[in-house]
Structure formats: C-alpha cells, structure tokens
PDB file of C-alpha atoms in Angstrom:
ATOM      1  CA  MET A   1      -4.239  16.432   3.868  1.00  0.00           C
ATOM      2  CA  LEU A   2      -3.209  12.958   2.763  1.00  0.00           C
ATOM      3  CA  HIS A   3      -2.754  14.220  -0.785  1.00  0.00           C
ATOM      4  CA  TYR A   4      -0.202  16.827   0.334  1.00  0.00           C
ATOM      5  CA  ALA A   5       1.523  14.295   2.580  1.00  0.00           C
ATOM      6  CA  GLY A   6       1.848  11.893  -0.341  1.00  0.00           C
ATOM      7  CA  THR A   7       3.239  14.621  -2.590  1.00  0.00           C
ATOM      8  CA  ALA A   8       5.803  15.561   0.053  1.00  0.00           C
ATOM      9  CA  LEU A   9       6.787  11.906   0.420  1.00  0.00           C
ATOM     10  CA  VAL A  10       7.379  11.520  -3.316  1.00  0.00           C
ATOM     11  CA  ALA A  11       9.484  14.684  -3.361  1.00  0.00           C
ATOM     12  CA  ALA A  12      11.571  13.485  -0.427  1.00  0.00           C
ATOM     13  CA  LEU A  13      12.134  10.073  -1.996  1.00  0.00           C
ATOM     14  CA  LEU A  14      13.292  11.704  -5.203  1.00  0.00           C
ATOM     15  CA  LEU A  15      15.575  14.310  -3.655  1.00  0.00           C
ATOM     16  CA  ILE A  16      17.325  12.120  -1.080  1.00  0.00           C
ATOM     17  CA  PRO A  17      18.615   9.357  -3.400  1.00  0.00           C
ATOM     18  CA  CYS A  18      19.131  11.493  -6.521  1.00  0.00           C
ATOM     19  CA  ARG A  19      22.492  12.798  -5.351  1.00  0.00           C
ATOM     20  CA  TRP A  20      23.573   9.235  -4.686  1.00  0.00           C
ATOM     21  CA  ALA A  21      22.283   8.302  -8.145  1.00  0.00           C
ATOM     22  CA  ALA A  22      24.714  10.495 -10.064  1.00  0.00           C
ATOM     23  CA  ALA A  23      25.763   8.970 -13.349  1.00  0.00           C
ATOM     24  CA  GLN A  24      28.949   6.917 -13.399  1.00  0.00           C
ATOM     25  CA  ALA A  25      30.954   5.425 -16.229  1.00  0.00           C
ATOM     26  CA  SER A  26      30.566   1.976 -14.654  1.00  0.00           C
ATOM     27  CA  PRO A  27      27.325   1.841 -12.630  1.00  0.00           C
ATOM     28  CA  LYS A  28      27.194  -0.524  -9.674  1.00  0.00           C
ATOM     29  CA  PRO A  29      24.437  -3.151 -10.004  1.00  0.00           C
ATOM     30  CA  GLY A  30      23.727  -3.247  -6.273  1.00  0.00           C
ATOM     31  CA  ARG A  31      23.292   0.505  -6.098  1.00  0.00           C
ATOM     32  CA  ALA A  32      21.059   0.511  -9.165  1.00  0.00           C
ATOM     33  CA  ALA A  33      18.812  -2.146  -7.635  1.00  0.00           C
ATOM     34  CA  LEU A  34      18.584  -0.344  -4.295  1.00  0.00           C
ATOM     35  CA  LEU A  35      17.765   2.983  -5.928  1.00  0.00           C
ATOM     36  CA  SER A  36      14.962   1.436  -7.953  1.00  0.00           C
ATOM     37  CA  PHE A  37      13.583  -0.298  -4.869  1.00  0.00           C
ATOM     38  CA  LEU A  38      13.473   3.050  -3.049  1.00  0.00           C
ATOM     39  CA  VAL A  39      12.005   4.931  -6.018  1.00  0.00           C
ATOM     40  CA  PRO A  40      11.032   2.829  -9.064  1.00  0.00           C
ATOM     41  CA  GLY A  41      12.837   4.137 -12.138  1.00  0.00           C
ATOM     42  CA  LEU A  42      15.627   5.847 -10.217  1.00  0.00           C
ATOM     43  CA  GLY A  43      17.994   2.913 -10.736  1.00  0.00           C
ATOM     44  CA  GLN A  44      17.309   3.020 -14.464  1.00  0.00           C
ATOM     45  CA  ARG A  45      18.070   6.749 -14.427  1.00  0.00           C
ATOM     46  CA  TYR A  46      21.324   6.037 -12.614  1.00  0.00           C
ATOM     47  CA  VAL A  47      22.330   3.463 -15.234  1.00  0.00           C
ATOM     48  CA  ASN A  48      21.158   5.677 -18.094  1.00  0.00           C
ATOM     49  CA  ASP A  49      23.490   8.626 -17.442  1.00  0.00           C
ATOM     50  CA  SER A  50      20.995  10.522 -15.218  1.00  0.00           C
ATOM     51  CA  ARG A  51      18.326  10.661 -17.930  1.00  0.00           C
ATOM     52  CA  TRP A  52      14.641  10.079 -17.248  1.00  0.00           C
ATOM     53  CA  GLN A  53      13.707   8.183 -20.368  1.00  0.00           C
ATOM     54  CA  GLY A  54      12.442   4.783 -21.402  1.00  0.00           C
ATOM     55  CA  SER A  55      11.787   2.399 -18.524  1.00  0.00           C
ATOM     56  CA  ALA A  56      12.955   4.963 -15.956  1.00  0.00           C
ATOM     57  CA  SER A  57      10.018   7.248 -16.763  1.00  0.00           C
ATOM     58  CA  LEU A  58       7.550   4.365 -17.064  1.00  0.00           C
ATOM     59  CA  TYR A  59       8.388   2.958 -13.642  1.00  0.00           C
ATOM     60  CA  LEU A  60       8.220   6.393 -12.011  1.00  0.00           C
ATOM     61  CA  ILE A  61       4.889   7.284 -13.637  1.00  0.00           C
ATOM     62  CA  SER A  62       3.444   3.908 -12.634  1.00  0.00           C
ATOM     63  CA  GLU A  63       4.589   4.403  -9.055  1.00  0.00           C
ATOM     64  CA  SER A  64       3.016   7.873  -8.961  1.00  0.00           C
ATOM     65  CA  LEU A  65      -0.315   6.469 -10.151  1.00  0.00           C
ATOM     66  CA  TYR A  66      -0.236   3.616  -7.640  1.00  0.00           C
ATOM     67  CA  LEU A  67       0.661   6.020  -4.846  1.00  0.00           C
ATOM     68  CA  ALA A  68      -2.193   8.320  -5.819  1.00  0.00           C
ATOM     69  CA  GLY A  69      -4.567   5.349  -5.782  1.00  0.00           C
ATOM     70  CA  MET A  70      -3.349   4.235  -2.364  1.00  0.00           C
ATOM     71  CA  ILE A  71      -3.706   7.745  -0.885  1.00  0.00           C
ATOM     72  CA  THR A  72      -7.169   8.151  -2.405  1.00  0.00           C
ATOM     73  CA  SER A  73      -8.287   4.786  -1.034  1.00  0.00           C
ATOM     74  CA  GLN A  74      -6.934   5.664   2.407  1.00  0.00           C
ATOM     75  CA  TRP A  75      -8.779   8.989   2.363  1.00  0.00           C
ATOM     76  CA  HIS A  76     -12.091   7.438   1.343  1.00  0.00           C
ATOM     77  CA  HIS A  77     -11.673   4.711   3.960  1.00  0.00           C
ATOM     78  CA  GLY A  78     -11.121   7.304   6.670  1.00  0.00           C
ATOM     79  CA  GLN A  79     -14.127   9.344   5.568  1.00  0.00           C
ATOM     80  CA  THR A  80     -16.414   6.309   5.404  1.00  0.00           C
ATOM     81  CA  GLU A  81     -15.180   5.021   8.752  1.00  0.00           C
ATOM     82  CA  GLU A  82     -15.960   8.379  10.356  1.00  0.00           C
ATOM     83  CA  SER A  83     -19.415   8.274   8.751  1.00  0.00           C
ATOM     84  CA  TYR A  84     -20.386   4.888  10.206  1.00  0.00           C
ATOM     85  CA  ARG A  85     -19.005   5.835  13.621  1.00  0.00           C
ATOM     86  CA  THR A  86     -21.088   9.021  13.614  1.00  0.00           C
ATOM     87  CA  TRP A  87     -24.120   7.081  12.372  1.00  0.00           C
ATOM     88  CA  ALA A  88     -23.782   4.521  15.182  1.00  0.00           C
ATOM     89  CA  ALA A  89     -23.534   7.275  17.772  1.00  0.00           C
ATOM     90  CA  SER A  90     -26.566   9.184  16.494  1.00  0.00           C
ATOM     91  CA  ARG A  91     -28.858   6.317  15.455  1.00  0.00           C
ATOM     92  CA  ALA A  92     -27.977   3.626  17.990  1.00  0.00           C
ATOM     93  CA  GLY A  93     -26.827   5.698  20.967  1.00  0.00           C
ATOM     94  CA  ALA A  94     -23.476   3.896  20.855  1.00  0.00           C
ATOM     95  CA  ARG A  95     -20.483   5.363  22.643  1.00  0.00           C
ATOM     96  CA  VAL A  96     -17.893   4.967  19.936  1.00  0.00           C
ATOM     97  CA  ASP A  97     -14.836   6.616  21.476  1.00  0.00           C
ATOM     98  CA  GLY A  98     -12.065   4.144  22.237  1.00  0.00           C
ATOM     99  CA  LYS A  99     -13.912   1.182  20.740  1.00  0.00           C
ATOM    100  CA  ASP A 100     -12.120  -1.459  18.675  1.00  0.00           C
ATOM    101  CA  ARG A 101     -13.150  -3.219  15.472  1.00  0.00           C
ATOM    102  CA  THR A 102     -14.945  -5.990  17.410  1.00  0.00           C
ATOM    103  CA  PHE A 103     -17.434  -3.503  18.840  1.00  0.00           C
ATOM    104  CA  PHE A 104     -18.330  -2.045  15.442  1.00  0.00           C
ATOM    105  CA  VAL A 105     -18.730  -5.526  13.953  1.00  0.00           C
ATOM    106  CA  THR A 106     -20.926  -6.596  16.884  1.00  0.00           C
ATOM    107  CA  ILE A 107     -23.324  -3.645  16.718  1.00  0.00           C
ATOM    108  CA  GLY A 108     -23.766  -4.335  13.021  1.00  0.00           C
ATOM    109  CA  GLN A 109     -24.843  -7.903  13.734  1.00  0.00           C
ATOM    110  CA  HIS A 110     -27.406  -7.242  16.463  1.00  0.00           C
ATOM    111  CA  TYR A 111     -30.286  -4.782  16.717  1.00  0.00           C
ATOM    112  CA  SER A 112     -29.439  -3.897  20.316  1.00  0.00           C
ATOM    113  CA  SER A 113     -27.255  -4.904  23.251  1.00  0.00           C
ATOM    114  CA  ASP A 114     -30.350  -6.654  24.703  1.00  0.00           C
ATOM    115  CA  ASP A 115     -30.642  -8.771  21.547  1.00  0.00           C
ATOM    116  CA  PHE A 116     -26.946  -9.558  21.824  1.00  0.00           C
ATOM    117  CA  ARG A 117     -27.416 -10.699  25.439  1.00  0.00           C
ATOM    118  CA  ASP A 118     -30.437 -12.849  24.589  1.00  0.00           C
ATOM    119  CA  GLU A 119     -28.561 -14.585  21.776  1.00  0.00           C
ATOM    120  CA  GLN A 120     -25.626 -15.392  24.053  1.00  0.00           C
ATOM    121  CA  LEU A 121     -28.003 -16.813  26.655  1.00  0.00           C
ATOM    122  CA  ARG A 122     -29.745 -18.988  24.075  1.00  0.00           C
ATOM    123  CA  SER A 123     -26.370 -20.230  22.802  1.00  0.00           C
ATOM    124  CA  ARG A 124     -25.066 -20.676  26.372  1.00  0.00           C
ATOM    125  CA  ARG A 125     -22.058 -18.522  25.666  1.00  0.00           C
ATOM    126  CA  TRP A 126     -21.922 -17.220  29.203  1.00  0.00           C
ATOM    127  CA  ASP A 127     -18.440 -15.776  28.799  1.00  0.00           C
ATOM    128  CA  GLN A 128     -19.723 -13.304  26.174  1.00  0.00           C
ATOM    129  CA  LEU A 129     -22.138 -11.631  28.597  1.00  0.00           C
ATOM    130  CA  ASN A 130     -19.314  -9.642  30.159  1.00  0.00           C
ATOM    131  CA  TYR A 131     -18.864  -7.822  26.868  1.00  0.00           C
ATOM    132  CA  ILE A 132     -21.981  -5.704  27.474  1.00  0.00           C
ATOM    133  CA  ALA A 133     -21.708  -5.504  31.257  1.00  0.00           C
ATOM    134  CA  SER A 134     -20.688  -1.847  31.055  1.00  0.00           C
ATOM    135  CA  PRO A 135     -23.203   0.789  29.820  1.00  0.00           C
ATOM    136  CA  ASP A 136     -20.408   2.028  27.540  1.00  0.00           C
ATOM    137  CA  TYR A 137     -21.078  -1.065  25.416  1.00  0.00           C
ATOM    138  CA  HIS A 138     -24.848  -0.684  25.124  1.00  0.00           C
ATOM    139  CA  TRP A 139     -26.644   0.262  21.912  1.00  0.00           C
ATOM    140  CA  SER A 140     -30.090   0.123  20.333  1.00  0.00           C
ATOM    141  CA  TRP A 141     -30.852   0.957  16.703  1.00  0.00           C
ATOM    142  CA  GLN A 142     -33.847   3.217  16.098  1.00  0.00           C
ATOM    143  CA  SER A 143     -34.986   1.201  13.082  1.00  0.00           C
ATOM    144  CA  ALA A 144     -34.011  -1.684  10.846  1.00  0.00           C
ATOM    145  CA  ALA A 145     -33.295   0.823   8.072  1.00  0.00           C
ATOM    146  CA  ASP A 146     -30.761   2.585  10.286  1.00  0.00           C
ATOM    147  CA  LEU A 147     -29.038  -0.721  11.010  1.00  0.00           C
ATOM    148  CA  GLN A 148     -28.906  -1.574   7.300  1.00  0.00           C
ATOM    149  CA  ALA A 149     -27.490   1.851   6.465  1.00  0.00           C
ATOM    150  CA  TYR A 150     -24.769   1.246   9.042  1.00  0.00           C
ATOM    151  CA  ARG A 151     -23.946  -2.136   7.533  1.00  0.00           C
ATOM    152  CA  ASP A 152     -23.699  -0.565   4.091  1.00  0.00           C
ATOM    153  CA  LEU A 153     -21.263   2.081   5.356  1.00  0.00           C
ATOM    154  CA  ARG A 154     -19.092  -0.536   7.041  1.00  0.00           C
ATOM    155  CA  SER A 155     -19.041  -2.662   3.881  1.00  0.00           C
ATOM    156  CA  GLU A 156     -18.008   0.374   1.863  1.00  0.00           C
ATOM    157  CA  ALA A 157     -15.208   1.162   4.342  1.00  0.00           C
ATOM    158  CA  ASP A 158     -13.969  -2.423   4.081  1.00  0.00           C
ATOM    159  CA  ARG A 159     -13.902  -2.184   0.289  1.00  0.00           C
ATOM    160  CA  TRP A 160     -11.798   0.964   0.423  1.00  0.00           C
ATOM    161  CA  SER A 161      -9.460  -0.753   2.865  1.00  0.00           C
ATOM    162  CA  GLN A 162      -9.073  -3.703   0.477  1.00  0.00           C
ATOM    163  CA  ARG A 163      -8.301  -1.344  -2.414  1.00  0.00           C
ATOM    164  CA  ARG A 164      -5.660   0.383  -0.318  1.00  0.00           C
ATOM    165  CA  SER A 165      -4.059  -2.982   0.495  1.00  0.00           C
ATOM    166  CA  LEU A 166      -4.139  -3.914  -3.194  1.00  0.00           C
ATOM    167  CA  PHE A 167      -2.342  -0.721  -4.184  1.00  0.00           C
ATOM    168  CA  VAL A 168       0.296  -1.341  -1.498  1.00  0.00           C
ATOM    169  CA  ALA A 169       0.896  -4.854  -2.859  1.00  0.00           C
ATOM    170  CA  ILE A 170       1.157  -3.536  -6.421  1.00  0.00           C
ATOM    171  CA  MET A 171       3.644  -0.867  -5.306  1.00  0.00           C
ATOM    172  CA  VAL A 172       5.831  -3.525  -3.678  1.00  0.00           C
ATOM    173  CA  GLY A 173       5.710  -5.579  -6.879  1.00  0.00           C
ATOM    174  CA  ASN A 174       6.558  -2.528  -8.969  1.00  0.00           C
ATOM    175  CA  ARG A 175       9.600  -1.870  -6.798  1.00  0.00           C
ATOM    176  CA  VAL A 176      10.817  -5.461  -7.085  1.00  0.00           C
ATOM    177  CA  LEU A 177      10.414  -5.495 -10.877  1.00  0.00           C
ATOM    178  CA  SER A 178      12.136  -2.128 -11.219  1.00  0.00           C
ATOM    179  CA  ALA A 179      15.016  -3.243  -8.969  1.00  0.00           C
ATOM    180  CA  VAL A 180      15.582  -6.470 -10.930  1.00  0.00           C
ATOM    181  CA  GLN A 181      15.480  -4.634 -14.268  1.00  0.00           C
ATOM    182  CA  ALA A 182      17.897  -1.953 -13.027  1.00  0.00           C
ATOM    183  CA  LEU A 183      20.255  -4.639 -11.688  1.00  0.00           C
ATOM    184  CA  ARG A 184      20.357  -6.378 -15.065  1.00  0.00           C
ATOM    185  CA  ALA A 185      20.802  -3.106 -16.952  1.00  0.00           C
ATOM    186  CA  ALA A 186      23.743  -2.126 -14.743  1.00  0.00           C
ATOM    187  CA  ARG A 187      25.384  -5.527 -15.238  1.00  0.00           C
ATOM    188  CA  ARG A 188      25.024  -5.247 -18.996  1.00  0.00           C
ATOM    189  CA  LYS A 189      26.573  -1.793 -19.008  1.00  0.00           C
ATOM    190  CA  GLN A 190      29.309  -2.888 -16.640  1.00  0.00           C
ATOM    191  CA  ALA A 191      30.341  -5.871 -18.764  1.00  0.00           C
ATOM    192  CA  PRO A 192      33.483  -5.123 -20.822  1.00  0.00           C
ATOM    193  CA  ARG A 193      33.082  -5.056 -24.585  1.00  0.00           C
ATOM    194  CA  VAL A 194      35.599  -7.261 -26.353  1.00  0.00           C
ATOM    195  CA  SER A 195      36.509  -6.823 -30.003  1.00  0.00           C
ATOM    196  CA  LEU A 196      38.142  -9.488 -32.141  1.00  0.00           C
ATOM    197  CA  ASP A 197      40.668  -8.372 -34.782  1.00  0.00           C
ATOM    198  CA  ILE A 198      42.406 -10.668 -37.285  1.00  0.00           C
ATOM    199  CA  LEU A 199      45.670  -9.160 -38.470  1.00  0.00           C
ATOM    200  CA  PRO A 200      47.578 -10.529 -41.459  1.00  0.00           C
ATOM    201  CA  GLY A 201      51.059 -11.740 -40.614  1.00  0.00           C
ATOM    202  CA  ARG A 202      54.145 -12.816 -42.487  1.00  0.00           C
ATOM    203  CA  SER A 203      54.189 -15.867 -44.724  1.00  0.00           C
ATOM    204  CA  GLY A 204      50.415 -15.939 -44.968  1.00  0.00           C
ATOM    205  CA  SER A 205      49.919 -16.359 -41.215  1.00  0.00           C
ATOM    206  CA  ALA A 206      47.317 -14.401 -39.250  1.00  0.00           C
ATOM    207  CA  THR A 207      47.335 -12.930 -35.789  1.00  0.00           C
ATOM    208  CA  VAL A 208      44.206 -12.824 -33.653  1.00  0.00           C
ATOM    209  CA  ARG A 209      43.975  -9.881 -31.237  1.00  0.00           C
ATOM    210  CA  LEU A 210      41.372  -9.349 -28.546  1.00  0.00           C
ATOM    211  CA  THR A 211      40.974  -5.777 -27.352  1.00  0.00           C
ATOM    212  CA  THR A 212      38.969  -4.455 -24.415  1.00  0.00           C
ATOM    213  CA  PRO A 213      38.335  -0.694 -24.233  1.00  0.00           C
ATOM    214  CA  LEU A 214      39.335   0.963 -20.968  1.00  0.00           C
TER     215      LEU A 214
END
C-alpha cells in the first residue's frame, strides 16, 4: 500500500510543477531553485531547455532511490511494530489498544506488572505506582524467552525507524544540493555574454567594440 502511495506521490510531484517548469530563453534562478527543492532535478530540467539529462537525471534518480528506501523502511517498521504488539498481547496478556510508547518500553523492561510494582516500592518511587493501578496496564510474560523475543522485535522496529529517519534527512539534503546547483546554473545561463571586437580605424587607430547578444 505504501509502495503505491509513494509512486502516486512521485507522479503528482512531477506533473504539478512540470507545466511551471517550461523552458524559457532566460530561466529565473529563483524558480529553478524552487523547482529543484520540490522535485530534485526538475530545476536543472527547467534550465536545460526541458531536457532530462546530466545532473537533472542524476538528482531525480537519486531522489527515487531515497524515496523507495524511506517507504520500504516505513513498511518494515509498521510490520515489525504490529508483530511486537501482537506478541505482547498473546504472550504477556497485555491490552495493547490505545497504549503509548511508554507502555511498550515498560513491559519490555519488567517481567510482569507485579515486578514493576515491587521495583517502584524498593526505589520509593511512589508516584509510579499509579501507572499500573488499572487492570488495562497489567501484564505477565509466560517465559523469559518470550520477553527476550519481544525485546528483539522492538529493537528491530527501532532500527527500521532510524533508517527511515536517515532516508528523510538524505532526501532533504538532496533537495538542498539540487536547489543550489539549479540556482547557479540558471544564473550562469542568465548572464549576458559579452564579445570584444577590435576594429581597425583610420590613421592606424583602433576601435574597441563590446557587443551583447539580445
């Protein structure tokens, strides 16, 4: 499902700005930068007479790979998260619906809600006892192996979450680099080209003429 959503997002990002990215004789640097920030490579295409070549293609391909990595990481994270929630419900009798991250961290650190209560009493953290006052927050693992399997699933889910965050950061960096490069390319193309001509004059004199093409 996430794969199709990501594909649709890429298509939308390409179709919406492409009309705005029509080639112009004198591309605007600000527009080129904005286009490349929206879709890396699109600003380069705008500067390069609507052609997907060179850096335009490289930025777009890189973005597609990063997006695929982010979507894949998100999917695996969701699947692993569902696995450890189901495991906690079946092997520890935990009621997982509506519970936040704190609950899932807590049940991975203590064998049962009774163990949790005893530890709080020993540490004199009286305020923590209210956390398990309701039966909805009680649990008890069937075995140490079940608890360790739960911890392994949670660790795996956290790793997928970190990979997803890494891909997001890389995608932001790719957009910034693409925008800066497109901005510079547009400025270079926008700059007038000046030619210097030396024309012979009368009596051995010379005339210097600067010409700028329209």
